[in-house]
Structure formats: C-alpha cells, structure tokens
Short mmCIF file of C-alpha atoms in Angstrom, two decimals:
data_model
loop_
_atom_site.label_atom_id
_atom_site.label_comp_id
_atom_site.label_asym_id
_atom_site.label_seq_id
_atom_site.Cartn_x
_atom_site.Cartn_y
_atom_site.Cartn_z
CA TYR E 29 -14.78 11.61 1.11
CA ALA E 30 -16.14 10.25 4.39
CA LYS E 31 -15.94 7.27 6.67
CA ALA E 32 -18.32 4.48 5.73
CA LYS E 33 -20.48 5.11 8.78
CA ASN E 34 -20.92 8.76 7.74
CA VAL E 35 -21.60 8.34 4.02
CA GLU E 36 -25.38 8.09 4.32
CA ALA E 37 -25.61 11.45 6.06
CA ALA E 38 -22.87 13.11 3.96
CA LYS E 39 -23.81 15.88 1.56
CA ALA E 40 -23.53 14.87 -2.13
CA ALA E 41 -21.24 11.91 -1.44
CA PRO E 42 -19.80 10.60 -4.75
CA ASP E 43 -19.67 6.97 -5.85
CA GLY E 44 -16.88 5.17 -4.01
CA ALA E 45 -17.16 7.29 -0.87
CA GLY E 46 -16.39 5.51 2.38
CA ASP E 47 -13.54 3.50 3.85
CA VAL E 48 -10.67 2.55 1.52
CA TRP E 49 -7.60 0.50 2.36
CA THR E 50 -4.11 0.55 0.89
CA TRP E 51 -2.84 -3.02 0.42
CA THR E 52 0.94 -3.26 0.06
CA ALA E 53 3.55 -5.92 -0.66
CA LEU E 54 7.08 -4.90 0.40
CA ASP E 55 10.36 -6.73 -0.18
CA ALA E 56 12.14 -6.91 3.18
CA ASP E 57 15.63 -7.00 1.62
CA THR E 58 15.50 -4.19 -0.96
CA LYS E 59 12.57 -2.30 0.65
CA LEU E 60 10.99 -2.19 -2.81
CA MET E 61 7.25 -1.62 -2.93
CA VAL E 62 6.59 -4.55 -5.25
CA ALA E 63 2.80 -4.24 -5.51
CA TYR E 64 -0.05 -2.25 -4.02
CA PHE E 65 -3.78 -1.87 -4.42
CA VAL E 66 -6.39 0.58 -3.16
CA GLY E 67 -9.74 -1.00 -2.39
CA ASP E 68 -11.97 -2.29 0.37
CA ARG E 69 -10.89 -4.78 3.03
CA GLY E 70 -12.56 -7.78 1.43
CA ALA E 71 -11.41 -10.97 -0.25
CA GLU E 72 -11.54 -9.57 -3.78
CA SER E 73 -9.07 -6.80 -2.95
CA ALA E 74 -6.72 -9.34 -1.36
CA MET E 75 -6.89 -11.45 -4.52
CA VAL E 76 -6.11 -8.46 -6.75
CA LEU E 77 -3.01 -7.67 -4.68
CA MET E 78 -1.73 -11.23 -4.60
CA ASP E 79 -2.39 -11.89 -8.29
CA ASP E 80 -0.48 -8.72 -9.16
CA LEU E 81 2.34 -9.63 -6.78
CA ARG E 82 2.71 -13.07 -8.33
CA THR E 83 3.20 -11.62 -11.83
CA ARG E 84 6.03 -9.41 -10.57
CA LEU E 85 8.12 -12.20 -9.02
CA SER E 86 10.62 -14.37 -10.89
CA ASN E 87 11.33 -16.88 -8.13
CA ARG E 88 9.84 -18.55 -5.07
CA VAL E 89 9.64 -16.24 -2.06
CA GLN E 90 8.88 -16.34 1.63
CA LEU E 91 5.74 -14.38 2.38
CA THR E 92 4.40 -13.11 5.69
CA THR E 93 1.00 -11.51 6.22
CA ASP E 94 -0.94 -10.56 9.28
CA GLY E 95 -3.87 -12.68 10.41
CA HIS E 96 -6.48 -11.12 8.12
CA SER E 97 -8.51 -14.08 6.87
CA ALA E 98 -8.82 -12.73 3.31
CA TYR E 99 -5.13 -13.46 2.72
CA LEU E 100 -5.55 -17.23 3.02
CA GLU E 101 -7.63 -17.76 -0.12
CA ALA E 102 -5.82 -14.98 -2.00
CA VAL E 103 -2.36 -16.45 -1.46
CA GLU E 104 -3.58 -19.95 -2.28
CA GLY E 105 -5.20 -18.74 -5.49
CA ALA E 106 -2.18 -16.74 -6.64
CA PHE E 107 0.72 -18.98 -5.56
CA GLY E 108 -0.70 -22.43 -4.83
CA ALA E 109 2.10 -24.46 -3.26
CA ASP E 110 4.84 -22.32 -4.86
CA VAL E 111 5.43 -20.13 -1.80
CA ASP E 112 6.72 -20.35 1.75
CA TYR E 113 3.89 -18.60 3.52
CA ALA E 114 3.29 -17.81 7.17
CA GLN E 115 0.98 -15.56 9.13
CA LEU E 116 2.05 -13.44 12.08
CA VAL E 117 -0.85 -12.61 14.34
CA LYS E 118 -0.36 -9.87 16.91
CA LEU E 119 -2.35 -9.96 20.12
CA TYR E 120 -3.42 -6.58 21.44
CA GLY E 121 -4.77 -5.29 24.72
CA VAL E 122 -5.19 -2.02 26.57
CA ALA E 123 -5.26 -1.10 30.23
CA ASP E 124 -8.62 -0.02 31.59
CA LYS E 125 -8.14 3.75 31.71
CA GLY E 126 -11.65 4.74 30.75
CA ARG E 127 -12.67 6.60 27.58
CA THR E 128 -9.98 9.26 27.83
CA ALA E 129 -8.60 11.04 24.75
CA GLU E 130 -5.19 9.54 25.46
CA VAL E 131 -6.54 6.01 25.14
CA ARG E 132 -8.98 6.76 22.33
CA TYR E 133 -6.34 8.13 19.94
CA SER E 134 -3.43 5.90 20.93
CA PRO E 135 -2.68 2.46 19.44
CA MET E 136 -3.44 -0.56 21.57
CA GLU E 137 -0.52 -2.27 23.26
CA CYS E 138 0.83 -5.44 21.64
CA THR E 139 0.76 -8.13 24.31
CA GLY E 140 2.13 -11.01 22.22
CA ILE E 141 2.49 -12.61 18.79
CA ARG E 142 1.61 -15.95 17.24
CA LYS E 143 3.39 -17.36 14.16
CA ARG E 144 1.61 -19.90 11.98
CA THR E 145 2.96 -21.76 8.96
CA VAL E 146 0.34 -21.91 6.20
CA GLU E 147 2.23 -23.22 3.14
CA GLY E 148 5.71 -24.54 2.40
CA ARG E 149 8.60 -24.20 4.84
CA PRO E 150 9.01 -20.57 5.87
CA ASP E 151 12.09 -19.75 7.95
CA ALA E 152 10.80 -18.84 11.40
CA LYS E 153 13.55 -16.22 11.79
CA HIS E 154 12.12 -14.25 8.88
CA ILE E 155 8.43 -14.46 9.75
CA SER E 156 7.92 -10.76 10.34
CA THR E 157 5.66 -7.86 9.39
CA SER E 158 7.92 -5.21 10.91
CA HIS E 159 9.18 -3.82 7.60
CA VAL E 160 5.73 -3.33 6.10
CA GLU E 161 4.44 -1.84 9.36
CA ARG E 162 7.27 0.69 9.23
CA MET E 163 6.28 1.38 5.64
CA ASN E 164 2.72 2.02 6.80
CA LEU E 165 4.12 4.74 9.07
CA SER E 166 6.07 6.26 6.17
CA ILE E 167 2.94 6.32 4.01
CA ARG E 168 1.03 8.16 6.73
CA MET E 169 3.88 10.56 7.53
CA GLN E 170 4.63 11.45 3.91
CA ASN E 171 1.08 11.69 2.52
CA ARG E 172 -1.07 14.50 3.82
CA ARG E 173 -4.18 12.59 2.72
CA PHE E 174 -3.62 10.07 5.51
CA THR E 175 -3.57 12.61 8.33
CA ARG E 176 -6.12 11.65 10.95
CA LEU E 177 -8.73 13.98 12.44
CA THR E 178 -8.35 16.67 9.76
CA ASN E 179 -10.09 17.56 6.49
CA ALA E 180 -6.95 16.72 4.45
CA PHE E 181 -8.42 13.36 3.40
CA SER E 182 -9.04 12.63 -0.28
CA LYS E 183 -12.36 13.92 -1.58
CA LYS E 184 -12.30 11.69 -4.69
CA LEU E 185 -11.19 8.07 -4.90
CA ASP E 186 -9.45 8.56 -8.27
CA ASN E 187 -7.34 11.42 -6.90
CA HIS E 188 -6.42 9.28 -3.89
CA ILE E 189 -5.24 6.45 -6.16
CA HIS E 190 -3.26 8.82 -8.41
CA ALA E 191 -1.55 10.42 -5.40
CA LEU E 192 -0.49 7.02 -4.09
CA ALA E 193 0.80 5.99 -7.53
CA LEU E 194 3.05 9.07 -7.61
CA TYR E 195 4.20 8.47 -4.06
CA PHE E 196 5.18 4.85 -4.64
CA ALA E 197 6.97 5.74 -7.88
CA PHE E 198 8.91 8.43 -6.00
CA TYR E 199 9.62 6.06 -3.11
CA ASN E 200 10.88 3.22 -5.35
CA PHE E 201 12.93 5.25 -7.83
CA CYS E 202 13.69 8.78 -6.60
CA ARG E 203 14.31 8.52 -2.87
CA ILE E 204 17.55 7.22 -1.35
CA HIS E 205 16.70 4.72 1.38
CA LYS E 206 18.60 5.62 4.54
CA SER E 207 19.83 2.12 5.38
CA LEU E 208 20.46 0.99 1.78
CA ARG E 209 22.08 4.27 0.64
CA MET E 210 20.39 3.86 -2.72
CA SER E 211 16.84 3.71 -3.99
CA PRO E 212 14.86 0.47 -3.54
CA ALA E 213 14.68 0.13 -7.33
CA MET E 214 18.49 0.26 -7.51
CA ALA E 215 18.79 -2.28 -4.70
CA ALA E 216 16.43 -4.60 -6.59
CA GLY E 217 18.41 -4.25 -9.83
CA ILE E 218 15.52 -2.59 -11.70
CA THR E 219 17.60 0.49 -12.52
CA ASP E 220 21.25 1.47 -12.19
CA ARG E 221 20.70 5.12 -11.32
CA LEU E 222 18.68 7.40 -9.08
CA TRP E 223 15.68 8.80 -10.93
CA SER E 224 14.43 12.38 -10.76
CA LEU E 225 10.85 13.60 -10.75
CA GLU E 226 11.44 14.64 -14.37
CA ASP E 227 12.10 10.97 -15.17
CA ILE E 228 8.78 10.03 -13.55
CA VAL E 229 6.93 12.65 -15.59
CA ALA E 230 8.64 11.47 -18.79
CA LYS E 231 7.62 7.89 -18.00
CA ILE E 232 4.03 9.01 -17.50
CA ASP E 233 4.09 10.73 -20.88
CA VAL E 234 5.40 7.56 -22.56
CA MET E 235 2.82 5.30 -20.89
CA ALA E 236 -0.16 7.64 -21.27
CA PRO E 237 -2.52 6.92 -24.16
CA PRO E 238 -2.34 9.42 -27.03
CA PRO E 239 -4.96 12.18 -26.94
CA ALA E 240 -8.07 11.61 -28.98
CA LYS E 241 -7.98 13.18 -32.41
CA ARG E 242 -10.38 16.02 -32.97
CA GLY E 243 -11.83 17.28 -36.20
CA PRO E 244 -11.04 20.76 -37.57
CA TYR E 245 -12.46 23.64 -35.60
CA LYS E 246 -15.44 25.28 -37.25
CA LYS E 247 -16.40 28.78 -36.30
CA ARG E 248 -20.07 29.24 -35.67
CA GLY E 249 -21.91 32.05 -37.30
CA GLY E 250 -23.10 34.79 -35.00
#
C-alpha cells in the first residue's frame, strides 16, 4: 500500500501496510523454488522460511545466504549441524557523482565479495547467491506489482501474497526453464509432465476448503 516511511501520512492505510519482503529458497541445480515467504525483514520471517525449507528437504544440502544477520539464528534453529552452510557477503561502493538521477536509481557497484563458512563443510566452489539473485530479477520482471516508481504496487497484503503464490506455482510447474528445457518441478522429479494453468486451477479447487453450508433461503414478506 505504501512504503513504511509513508504509512503514517497515507490515507486510510490498511493493517499490514508498509514494506514487505519476499524471502526465497532456490535450488541451484533444478532451479526449483523450494520455499518462499512474504513478511518483514526480521528474524521471525527468516525462521519461518528456514523452518519451511527444512520440512521440504529429504537430505543434507549445501546452503548459501547473503550476510543478513537474521539468517544465522534461523539456519541454526532449523538445521542445527545438519547442513553445510556458508554466507557470501558482497561489498558495494559507488563513485562520487553527486545526487544525480542516474546514481539514485541505479544499483551500487559490487567492489568485492567475502565468503564465510558458518556450519559444516561447504564446497567453496558452490558458495554462490548468483542463481537466487537472477531469480530476484525474474520476479521483478514478471510481476507488475514489483515495478518501481509506479502505482502498480499491491494495495492489499493478501492480494500480494496470492499473486506470488500463483506466480511461483506457474514458475515451478508450467514454465519451461530455458537452460533445463523442462520445468523446475520436472527437473526435481516432482512431476513427469509440464502442467497447464488448468492444472493449477484444478489443484486449487482440490486444496480449497469446502464452502460453508447455508440454510434454506427464506423469502421475506413485503
């Protein structure tokens, strides 16, 4: 509905208005979006993501996150020692060009990286956040709600969450990944065929709770 700094002055801002973050966990091999969560940028949101991720894995994995401090406790709480976990911290800088529009709306330049082993024995060759960063670009490019500097942003948090749920279902099951030449769900062995949007709708119908029963309609006297 509005950025957090603008909520107080916003007209009729609903509950939940302000900054929201999309937390994602992507498999680098199959490109499957294994888990995601929409919330704030705090420790509780990180824990929700990691707890959900842990329930969806059947074996020990190597995990890389950025340097956000909330990940440390979340990964420890969800995986304990049963993970090979590293952080990749990118160092950013920008040339002093003044407060021009070009600098203001352009990403800062990455001037270096630092890899840090946190748990287990992660393979240094595979300590990377490149795949999930590319996925972040796809999310922004393919969801109008993420367009910057427009009024296309979500007005309600629930609608934002529902839109992302549909997008990730489409991405995992209905879209052929260019490099894999199959859907991520097929690459991960979750399904043996490419789904259609009709399949997604049918799945929603199966998973949705049955409508509440209503009593017989009684016509009022007039």
